[in-house]
C-alpha positions as a printed Julia matrix, in Angstrom:
115×3 Matrix{Float64}:
  -0.15  -0.07    0.11
   1.45   3.34   -0.91
   1.94   5.7     2.09
  -0.33   8.84    1.95
   0.33  12.6     2.55
  -1.22  16.06    1.94
   0.54  18.99    0.74
  -0.87  22.28   -0.92
   0.55  25.17   -3.4
  -1.23  28.58   -3.85
  -0.58  30.43   -6.77
  -1.88  34.21   -7.35
  -2.92  34.01  -10.78
  -3.96  37.73  -11.01
  -0.3   38.72  -10.21
   1.6   35.66  -11.91
   3.18  34.9    -8.69
   3.31  32.23   -5.79
   0.84  33.52   -2.8
   3.26  34.06   -0.31
   1.92  34.44    3.33
  -1.52  32.98    2.87
  -2.94  31.52    6.08
  -3.97  27.98    5.73
  -5.91  25.61    7.9
  -6.44  22.05    7.81
  -9.64  20.77    9.61
 -10.8   17.08   10.07
 -14.44  16.95    9.7
 -15.29  13.56   10.98
 -16.38  12.55   13.5
 -16.81  16.3    14.64
 -14.82  19.12   13.11
 -11.36  19.9    14.75
  -8.58  22.0    13.52
  -5.53  19.98   12.87
  -3.05  22.9    11.67
  -2.6   26.54   11.05
   0.27  27.77    9.04
   1.25  30.07    6.11
   2.7   29.83    2.51
   6.15  30.47    1.93
   7.93  32.44   -0.75
   7.11  29.44   -3.18
   3.4   29.56   -2.09
   3.69  26.23   -0.47
   3.64  25.23    3.36
   7.01  24.38    4.85
   5.82  21.1     5.8
   3.15  18.79    4.52
  -0.23  19.19    6.18
  -0.46  15.51    6.7
   2.42  13.32    6.71
   2.5    9.41    6.2
   2.72   9.32   10.19
   0.04  11.66   10.9
  -2.38  10.78    7.73
  -5.9    9.02    8.51
  -8.64   8.63    5.73
 -11.72  10.75    6.11
 -13.09  13.98    5.12
 -11.05  17.17    5.59
 -11.27  20.74    4.78
  -8.45  23.14    3.66
  -9.29  26.53    4.34
  -7.39  29.3     2.8
  -7.59  33.03    3.64
  -7.62  34.75    0.17
  -9.26  37.91    1.45
  -7.13  38.74    3.8
  -3.99  38.0     1.62
  -5.14  40.17   -1.35
  -6.1   42.93    1.17
  -2.42  42.79    2.84
  -0.9   42.92   -0.72
  -2.83  46.22   -1.22
  -5.0   44.62   -3.84
  -8.79  44.53   -4.06
  -9.68  41.36   -2.07
 -12.68  41.1    -4.7
 -15.39  39.34   -3.3
 -13.38  36.03   -1.74
 -12.84  35.89    1.94
 -12.02  32.18    3.11
 -11.7   29.49    0.18
 -12.9   26.44    1.74
 -12.01  22.98   -0.28
 -13.78  19.91    1.07
 -11.67  16.73    0.28
 -12.07  13.31    0.95
  -8.76  11.27    1.4
  -8.6    7.39    1.53
  -5.69   5.12    2.56
  -3.1    3.82    0.03
  -3.85   6.49   -2.61
  -0.38   7.79   -2.36
   0.32  11.49   -2.04
  -2.49  14.05   -2.29
  -1.36  17.5    -3.3
  -4.27  20.19   -3.48
  -3.21  23.28   -5.45
  -5.05  26.43   -5.56
  -5.15  28.95   -8.32
  -6.55  32.21   -7.38
  -7.47  35.82   -8.1
  -9.56  38.22   -6.17
 -12.48  37.07   -8.21
 -12.23  33.22   -8.65
 -10.35  30.14   -7.93
  -9.58  26.66   -9.3
  -8.12  23.64   -7.83
  -7.37  19.89   -8.84
  -5.55  17.02   -7.58
  -2.05  17.62   -8.41
   0.93  15.22   -8.0
């Protein structure tokens, strides 16, 4: 069985740069919501450490919460209408590395399962 982990990467597509300094939270949603981590993205738009490592990974439903509005406001940009972007993901054991990139501007966002 492949060991599982969870990482993320945020790109500011409006400015064409990594989204440095964006606050990110990881919540486990089952059996009851519980915050597992709060961190910020580095100069490459990534967190310095995985949100879940093979040693801390457990299958289940999670939310990644990205504080997009405060990130854009701190840059002096119009935060648009985004506040906190919430991505709900279901993680299963043995599926290998889960990478959840977030591509965003003050007006939109998209995501996919990266590698």
